[in-house]
Amino acid sequence: QVQLVESGGGLVQAGGSLRLSCATSSNIFSFDTMAWYRQAPGKQRELVALITRGGTTNYADSVKGRSTISRDSAKNTVFLQMNSLKPEDTAVYYCNAQRWTAEGYWGQGTQVTVSS
């Protein structure tokens, strides 16, 4: 049973920054990928950033250049640093951990609200 717990969300003004954390109950290197997704009201869940076991990263075009996904293996934690936040970044952010040929694991989500 894998558990993921997100934290770090909150209310921030446009142009501000947040660092989201995803603490896992398992070795993060036991997953093929770990990622951050977000879901805004009335919208589909979308990928924000992803990191593979080998360290390769991928970002949505909408956050590229102002977001960084990183990890702390000793703490089994993945982070999403978001800078220059925009109102369009407002969403519930979810952590995802995935192993090949298996269903992914999801955290409960953390709310990010960016005001104008």
CSV table of N, CA and C in Angstrom, one decimal:
chain,number,residue,atom,x,y,z
A,1,GLN,N,0.8,-1.2,0.0
A,1,GLN,CA,0.0,0.0,0.0
A,1,GLN,C,0.9,1.2,0.0
A,2,VAL,N,0.8,2.0,-1.1
A,2,VAL,CA,1.6,3.2,-1.2
A,2,VAL,C,0.7,4.4,-0.9
A,3,GLN,N,1.3,5.3,-0.1
A,3,GLN,CA,0.6,6.5,0.3
A,3,GLN,C,1.4,7.7,-0.1
A,4,LEU,N,0.8,8.8,-0.6
A,4,LEU,CA,1.4,10.0,-1.0
A,4,LEU,C,0.7,11.1,-0.3
A,5,VAL,N,1.4,12.1,0.3
A,5,VAL,CA,0.8,13.2,1.0
A,5,VAL,C,1.4,14.5,0.5
A,6,GLU,N,0.5,15.3,-0.1
A,6,GLU,CA,1.0,16.6,-0.6
A,6,GLU,C,0.8,17.7,0.4
A,7,SER,N,1.7,18.7,0.3
A,7,SER,CA,1.6,19.8,1.2
A,7,SER,C,2.2,21.0,0.5
A,8,GLY,N,2.0,22.2,1.1
A,8,GLY,CA,2.7,23.4,0.6
A,8,GLY,C,1.8,24.3,-0.2
A,9,GLY,N,0.5,23.9,-0.5
A,9,GLY,CA,-0.4,24.8,-1.2
A,9,GLY,C,-0.8,25.9,-0.3
A,10,GLY,N,-1.5,26.9,-1.0
A,10,GLY,CA,-2.0,28.0,-0.2
A,10,GLY,C,-2.4,29.1,-1.2
A,11,LEU,N,-2.6,30.3,-0.6
A,11,LEU,CA,-3.0,31.5,-1.3
A,11,LEU,C,-1.8,32.3,-1.5
A,12,VAL,N,-1.6,32.7,-2.8
A,12,VAL,CA,-0.4,33.6,-3.1
A,12,VAL,C,-0.8,34.6,-4.2
A,13,GLN,N,-0.2,35.7,-4.1
A,13,GLN,CA,-0.5,36.7,-5.2
A,13,GLN,C,0.2,36.4,-6.4
A,14,ALA,N,-0.3,36.9,-7.5
A,14,ALA,CA,0.4,36.7,-8.8
A,14,ALA,C,1.8,37.2,-8.7
A,15,GLY,N,2.7,36.5,-9.3
A,15,GLY,CA,4.1,36.8,-9.2
A,15,GLY,C,4.8,36.1,-8.1
A,16,GLY,N,4.1,35.6,-7.2
A,16,GLY,CA,4.7,34.9,-6.0
A,16,GLY,C,5.2,33.5,-6.3
A,17,SER,N,5.6,32.8,-5.3
A,17,SER,CA,6.2,31.5,-5.4
A,17,SER,C,5.6,30.5,-4.4
A,18,LEU,N,5.6,29.3,-4.7
A,18,LEU,CA,5.2,28.2,-3.7
A,18,LEU,C,6.1,27.0,-4.0
A,19,ARG,N,6.4,26.2,-3.0
A,19,ARG,CA,7.0,24.9,-3.1
A,19,ARG,C,6.1,23.9,-2.6
A,20,LEU,N,5.6,23.0,-3.5
A,20,LEU,CA,4.8,21.9,-3.1
A,20,LEU,C,5.6,20.7,-2.7
A,21,SER,N,5.2,19.9,-1.8
A,21,SER,CA,5.9,18.7,-1.4
A,21,SER,C,5.0,17.5,-1.5
A,22,CYS,N,5.6,16.4,-1.9
A,22,CYS,CA,4.9,15.1,-1.9
A,22,CYS,C,5.7,14.1,-1.2
A,23,ALA,N,5.3,13.7,0.0
A,23,ALA,CA,6.0,12.7,0.8
A,23,ALA,C,5.4,11.4,0.5
A,24,THR,N,6.2,10.4,0.3
A,24,THR,CA,5.8,9.1,-0.1
A,24,THR,C,6.1,8.1,1.0
A,25,SER,N,5.4,7.0,1.1
A,25,SER,CA,5.6,5.9,2.0
A,25,SER,C,6.6,4.9,1.5
A,26,SER,N,7.0,5.1,0.3
A,26,SER,CA,7.9,4.1,-0.4
A,26,SER,C,9.2,4.8,-0.9
A,27,ASN,N,10.2,4.0,-1.2
A,27,ASN,CA,11.4,4.5,-1.9
A,27,ASN,C,10.9,5.1,-3.2
A,28,ILE,N,11.3,6.4,-3.4
A,28,ILE,CA,10.8,7.1,-4.6
A,28,ILE,C,11.4,6.4,-5.9
A,29,PHE,N,12.5,5.7,-5.7
A,29,PHE,CA,13.2,5.1,-6.9
A,29,PHE,C,12.6,3.7,-7.2
A,30,SER,N,11.6,3.3,-6.4
A,30,SER,CA,10.8,2.1,-6.7
A,30,SER,C,9.7,2.5,-7.8
A,31,PHE,N,9.6,3.7,-8.1
A,31,PHE,CA,8.6,4.2,-9.1
A,31,PHE,C,9.3,4.5,-10.4
A,32,ASP,N,8.7,4.2,-11.5
A,32,ASP,CA,9.3,4.6,-12.8
A,32,ASP,C,9.2,6.1,-13.0
A,33,THR,N,8.1,6.7,-12.7
A,33,THR,CA,8.0,8.1,-12.8
A,33,THR,C,7.2,8.6,-11.5
A,34,MET,N,7.5,9.9,-11.2
A,34,MET,CA,6.7,10.6,-10.2
A,34,MET,C,6.4,11.9,-10.9
A,35,ALA,N,5.2,12.5,-10.6
A,35,ALA,CA,4.8,13.6,-11.3
A,35,ALA,C,3.8,14.5,-10.5
A,36,TRP,N,3.7,15.7,-10.9
A,36,TRP,CA,2.7,16.6,-10.4
A,36,TRP,C,1.6,16.9,-11.5
A,37,TYR,N,0.4,16.7,-11.1
A,37,TYR,CA,-0.8,17.0,-12.0
A,37,TYR,C,-1.6,18.1,-11.3
A,38,ARG,N,-2.4,18.8,-12.0
A,38,ARG,CA,-3.3,19.8,-11.4
A,38,ARG,C,-4.7,19.7,-12.1
A,39,GLN,N,-5.7,20.1,-11.4
A,39,GLN,CA,-7.0,20.1,-11.9
A,39,GLN,C,-7.7,21.4,-11.4
A,40,ALA,N,-8.1,22.2,-12.4
A,40,ALA,CA,-8.8,23.5,-12.1
A,40,ALA,C,-10.3,23.2,-12.2
A,41,PRO,N,-11.1,24.0,-11.5
A,41,PRO,CA,-12.5,23.8,-11.6
A,41,PRO,C,-13.1,23.7,-13.0
A,42,GLY,N,-13.8,22.7,-13.2
A,42,GLY,CA,-14.4,22.5,-14.5
A,42,GLY,C,-13.5,22.0,-15.6
A,43,LYS,N,-12.2,21.7,-15.3
A,43,LYS,CA,-11.3,21.3,-16.2
A,43,LYS,C,-10.8,19.9,-16.0
A,44,GLN,N,-10.2,19.3,-17.0
A,44,GLN,CA,-9.6,17.9,-16.8
A,44,GLN,C,-8.3,18.0,-16.1
A,45,ARG,N,-7.9,17.0,-15.4
A,45,ARG,CA,-6.6,16.9,-14.8
A,45,ARG,C,-5.5,16.9,-15.9
A,46,GLU,N,-4.5,17.7,-15.6
A,46,GLU,CA,-3.4,17.8,-16.6
A,46,GLU,C,-2.0,17.7,-15.9
A,47,LEU,N,-1.1,17.2,-16.7
A,47,LEU,CA,0.3,17.0,-16.2
A,47,LEU,C,1.0,18.4,-16.1
A,48,VAL,N,1.6,18.6,-15.0
A,48,VAL,CA,2.4,19.8,-14.8
A,48,VAL,C,3.9,19.5,-15.0
A,49,ALA,N,4.4,18.5,-14.3
A,49,ALA,CA,5.8,18.2,-14.3
A,49,ALA,C,6.0,16.8,-14.0
A,50,LEU,N,7.0,16.2,-14.5
A,50,LEU,CA,7.3,14.7,-14.3
A,50,LEU,C,8.8,14.5,-14.2
A,51,ILE,N,9.2,13.5,-13.4
A,51,ILE,CA,10.5,13.1,-13.3
A,51,ILE,C,10.6,11.6,-13.3
A,52,THR,N,11.5,11.1,-14.1
A,52,THR,CA,11.7,9.6,-14.2
A,52,THR,C,12.7,9.2,-13.2
A,53,ARG,N,12.7,7.8,-13.0
A,53,ARG,CA,13.7,7.3,-12.1
A,53,ARG,C,15.1,7.7,-12.4
A,54,GLY,N,15.4,7.9,-13.7
A,54,GLY,CA,16.7,8.3,-14.1
A,54,GLY,C,17.0,9.8,-14.0
A,55,GLY,N,16.0,10.5,-13.6
A,55,GLY,CA,16.2,12.0,-13.4
A,55,GLY,C,15.8,12.9,-14.6
A,56,THR,N,15.3,12.3,-15.6
A,56,THR,CA,14.8,13.1,-16.7
A,56,THR,C,13.5,13.8,-16.3
A,57,THR,N,13.4,15.1,-16.7
A,57,THR,CA,12.2,15.9,-16.3
A,57,THR,C,11.5,16.3,-17.6
A,58,ASN,N,10.2,16.6,-17.4
A,58,ASN,CA,9.3,17.1,-18.4
A,58,ASN,C,8.3,18.0,-17.8
A,59,TYR,N,8.0,19.1,-18.5
A,59,TYR,CA,7.1,20.1,-18.0
A,59,TYR,C,6.1,20.5,-19.0
A,60,ALA,N,4.9,20.9,-18.5
A,60,ALA,CA,3.9,21.4,-19.4
A,60,ALA,C,4.4,22.8,-19.9
A,61,ASP,N,4.0,23.1,-21.1
A,61,ASP,CA,4.4,24.4,-21.7
A,61,ASP,C,4.0,25.5,-20.9
A,62,SER,N,2.9,25.4,-20.2
A,62,SER,CA,2.4,26.5,-19.4
A,62,SER,C,3.2,26.9,-18.2
A,63,VAL,N,4.0,26.0,-17.8
A,63,VAL,CA,4.8,26.2,-16.6
A,63,VAL,C,6.3,26.2,-16.9
A,64,LYS,N,6.7,25.8,-18.1
A,64,LYS,CA,8.1,25.7,-18.4
A,64,LYS,C,8.8,27.0,-18.2
A,65,GLY,N,10.0,26.9,-17.6
A,65,GLY,CA,10.8,28.1,-17.3
A,65,GLY,C,10.5,28.7,-16.0
A,66,ARG,N,9.5,28.4,-15.3
A,66,ARG,CA,9.2,29.0,-14.0
A,66,ARG,C,8.8,27.9,-13.0
A,67,SER,N,9.0,26.6,-13.3
A,67,SER,CA,8.7,25.6,-12.4
A,67,SER,C,9.8,24.5,-12.5
A,68,THR,N,10.1,23.9,-11.3
A,68,THR,CA,11.1,22.9,-11.2
A,68,THR,C,10.6,21.7,-10.4
A,69,ILE,N,10.7,20.5,-10.9
A,69,ILE,CA,10.4,19.3,-10.1
A,69,ILE,C,11.8,18.8,-9.7
A,70,SER,N,11.8,18.4,-8.4
A,70,SER,CA,13.0,17.8,-7.8
A,70,SER,C,12.7,16.8,-6.8
A,71,ARG,N,13.7,16.1,-6.2
A,71,ARG,CA,13.4,15.1,-5.3
A,71,ARG,C,14.5,15.0,-4.2
A,72,ASP,N,14.2,14.5,-3.1
A,72,ASP,CA,15.1,14.2,-2.0
A,72,ASP,C,14.9,12.7,-1.7
A,73,SER,N,15.8,11.9,-2.2
A,73,SER,CA,15.7,10.5,-2.0
A,73,SER,C,15.8,10.1,-0.5
A,74,ALA,N,16.6,10.8,0.3
A,74,ALA,CA,16.7,10.4,1.7
A,74,ALA,C,15.4,10.6,2.4
A,75,LYS,N,14.6,11.5,1.9
A,75,LYS,CA,13.3,11.8,2.6
A,75,LYS,C,12.1,11.2,1.8
A,76,ASN,N,12.4,10.5,0.7
A,76,ASN,CA,11.3,10.0,-0.2
A,76,ASN,C,10.3,11.0,-0.5
A,77,THR,N,10.8,12.2,-0.9
A,77,THR,CA,9.9,13.3,-1.2
A,77,THR,C,10.2,13.9,-2.5
A,78,VAL,N,9.2,14.3,-3.2
A,78,VAL,CA,9.3,15.0,-4.5
A,78,VAL,C,8.7,16.4,-4.3
A,79,PHE,N,9.4,17.4,-4.9
A,79,PHE,CA,9.0,18.8,-4.8
A,79,PHE,C,8.6,19.4,-6.1
A,80,LEU,N,7.7,20.4,-6.1
A,80,LEU,CA,7.5,21.2,-7.2
A,80,LEU,C,7.6,22.7,-6.8
A,81,GLN,N,8.7,23.3,-7.3
A,81,GLN,CA,8.9,24.7,-7.0
A,81,GLN,C,8.2,25.5,-8.1
A,82,MET,N,7.3,26.4,-7.8
A,82,MET,CA,6.6,27.2,-8.8
A,82,MET,C,6.9,28.7,-8.5
A,83,ASN,N,7.4,29.4,-9.5
A,83,ASN,CA,7.7,30.8,-9.4
A,83,ASN,C,6.9,31.6,-10.4
A,84,SER,N,6.8,32.9,-10.2
A,84,SER,CA,6.1,33.7,-11.1
A,84,SER,C,4.7,33.2,-11.4
A,85,LEU,N,4.0,32.9,-10.3
A,85,LEU,CA,2.7,32.3,-10.4
A,85,LEU,C,1.7,33.2,-11.0
A,86,LYS,N,0.8,32.6,-11.7
A,86,LYS,CA,-0.3,33.3,-12.4
A,86,LYS,C,-1.7,32.9,-11.9
A,87,PRO,N,-2.7,33.7,-12.1
A,87,PRO,CA,-4.0,33.2,-11.7
A,87,PRO,C,-4.4,31.9,-12.4
A,88,GLU,N,-3.9,31.7,-13.6
A,88,GLU,CA,-4.2,30.5,-14.3
A,88,GLU,C,-3.6,29.2,-13.7
A,89,ASP,N,-2.7,29.4,-12.8
A,89,ASP,CA,-2.1,28.3,-12.1
A,89,ASP,C,-3.0,27.8,-10.9
A,90,THR,N,-4.1,28.5,-10.7
A,90,THR,CA,-5.0,28.1,-9.6
A,90,THR,C,-5.6,26.7,-9.9
A,91,ALA,N,-5.5,25.8,-9.0
A,91,ALA,CA,-5.9,24.4,-9.2
A,91,ALA,C,-5.6,23.6,-7.9
A,92,VAL,N,-6.2,22.4,-7.9
A,92,VAL,CA,-5.7,21.4,-6.9
A,92,VAL,C,-4.6,20.7,-7.5
A,93,TYR,N,-3.5,20.6,-6.8
A,93,TYR,CA,-2.3,19.9,-7.3
A,93,TYR,C,-2.2,18.6,-6.7
A,94,TYR,N,-2.0,17.5,-7.5
A,94,TYR,CA,-1.9,16.2,-7.1
A,94,TYR,C,-0.5,15.5,-7.4
A,95,CYS,N,0.0,14.8,-6.5
A,95,CYS,CA,1.2,14.0,-6.7
A,95,CYS,C,0.8,12.6,-7.2
A,96,ASN,N,1.6,12.2,-8.1
A,96,ASN,CA,1.4,10.9,-8.8
A,96,ASN,C,2.7,10.0,-8.8
A,97,ALA,N,2.5,8.8,-8.4
A,97,ALA,CA,3.6,7.8,-8.5
A,97,ALA,C,3.2,6.7,-9.4
A,98,GLN,N,4.0,6.3,-10.3
A,98,GLN,CA,3.6,5.3,-11.3
A,98,GLN,C,4.7,4.2,-11.5
A,99,ARG,N,4.3,3.0,-11.5
A,99,ARG,CA,5.1,1.9,-11.9
A,99,ARG,C,4.6,1.3,-13.2
A,100,TRP,N,5.5,0.9,-14.1
A,100,TRP,CA,5.0,0.4,-15.4
A,100,TRP,C,4.1,-0.8,-15.2
A,101,THR,N,3.1,-0.9,-16.0
A,101,THR,CA,2.1,-1.9,-16.1
A,101,THR,C,1.2,-2.0,-14.8
A,102,ALA,N,1.3,-1.0,-14.0
A,102,ALA,CA,0.4,-0.9,-12.8
A,102,ALA,C,-0.3,0.4,-12.7
A,103,GLU,N,-1.4,0.4,-11.9
A,103,GLU,CA,-2.1,1.6,-11.7
A,103,GLU,C,-1.2,2.6,-10.9
A,104,GLY,N,-1.4,3.9,-11.2
A,104,GLY,CA,-0.7,4.9,-10.4
A,104,GLY,C,-1.3,5.1,-9.1
A,105,TYR,N,-0.5,5.8,-8.2
A,105,TYR,CA,-0.9,6.1,-6.9
A,105,TYR,C,-1.0,7.7,-6.8
A,106,TRP,N,-2.0,8.1,-6.1
A,106,TRP,CA,-2.3,9.5,-6.0
A,106,TRP,C,-2.4,10.0,-4.6
A,107,GLY,N,-2.0,11.2,-4.4
A,107,GLY,CA,-2.2,11.9,-3.1
A,107,GLY,C,-3.6,12.5,-3.1
A,108,GLN,N,-3.8,13.2,-1.9
A,108,GLN,CA,-5.2,13.8,-1.7
A,108,GLN,C,-5.3,15.1,-2.4
A,109,GLY,N,-4.2,15.7,-2.8
A,109,GLY,CA,-4.2,17.0,-3.4
A,109,GLY,C,-4.0,18.2,-2.5
A,110,THR,N,-3.4,19.2,-3.0
A,110,THR,CA,-3.2,20.5,-2.2
A,110,THR,C,-3.7,21.6,-3.1
A,111,GLN,N,-4.4,22.5,-2.5
A,111,GLN,CA,-5.0,23.6,-3.2
A,111,GLN,C,-4.0,24.8,-3.4
A,112,VAL,N,-3.9,25.2,-4.6
A,112,VAL,CA,-3.1,26.4,-4.9
A,112,VAL,C,-4.0,27.5,-5.5
A,113,THR,N,-4.1,28.6,-4.9
A,113,THR,CA,-4.9,29.7,-5.3
A,113,THR,C,-4.0,30.9,-5.6
A,114,VAL,N,-4.0,31.5,-6.8
A,114,VAL,CA,-3.2,32.6,-7.2
A,114,VAL,C,-4.2,33.8,-7.4
A,115,SER,N,-4.0,34.8,-6.7
A,115,SER,CA,-4.9,36.0,-6.9
A,115,SER,C,-4.3,37.0,-7.8
A,116,SER,N,-5.1,37.8,-8.4
A,116,SER,CA,-4.7,38.8,-9.4
A,116,SER,C,-4.1,40.0,-8.6
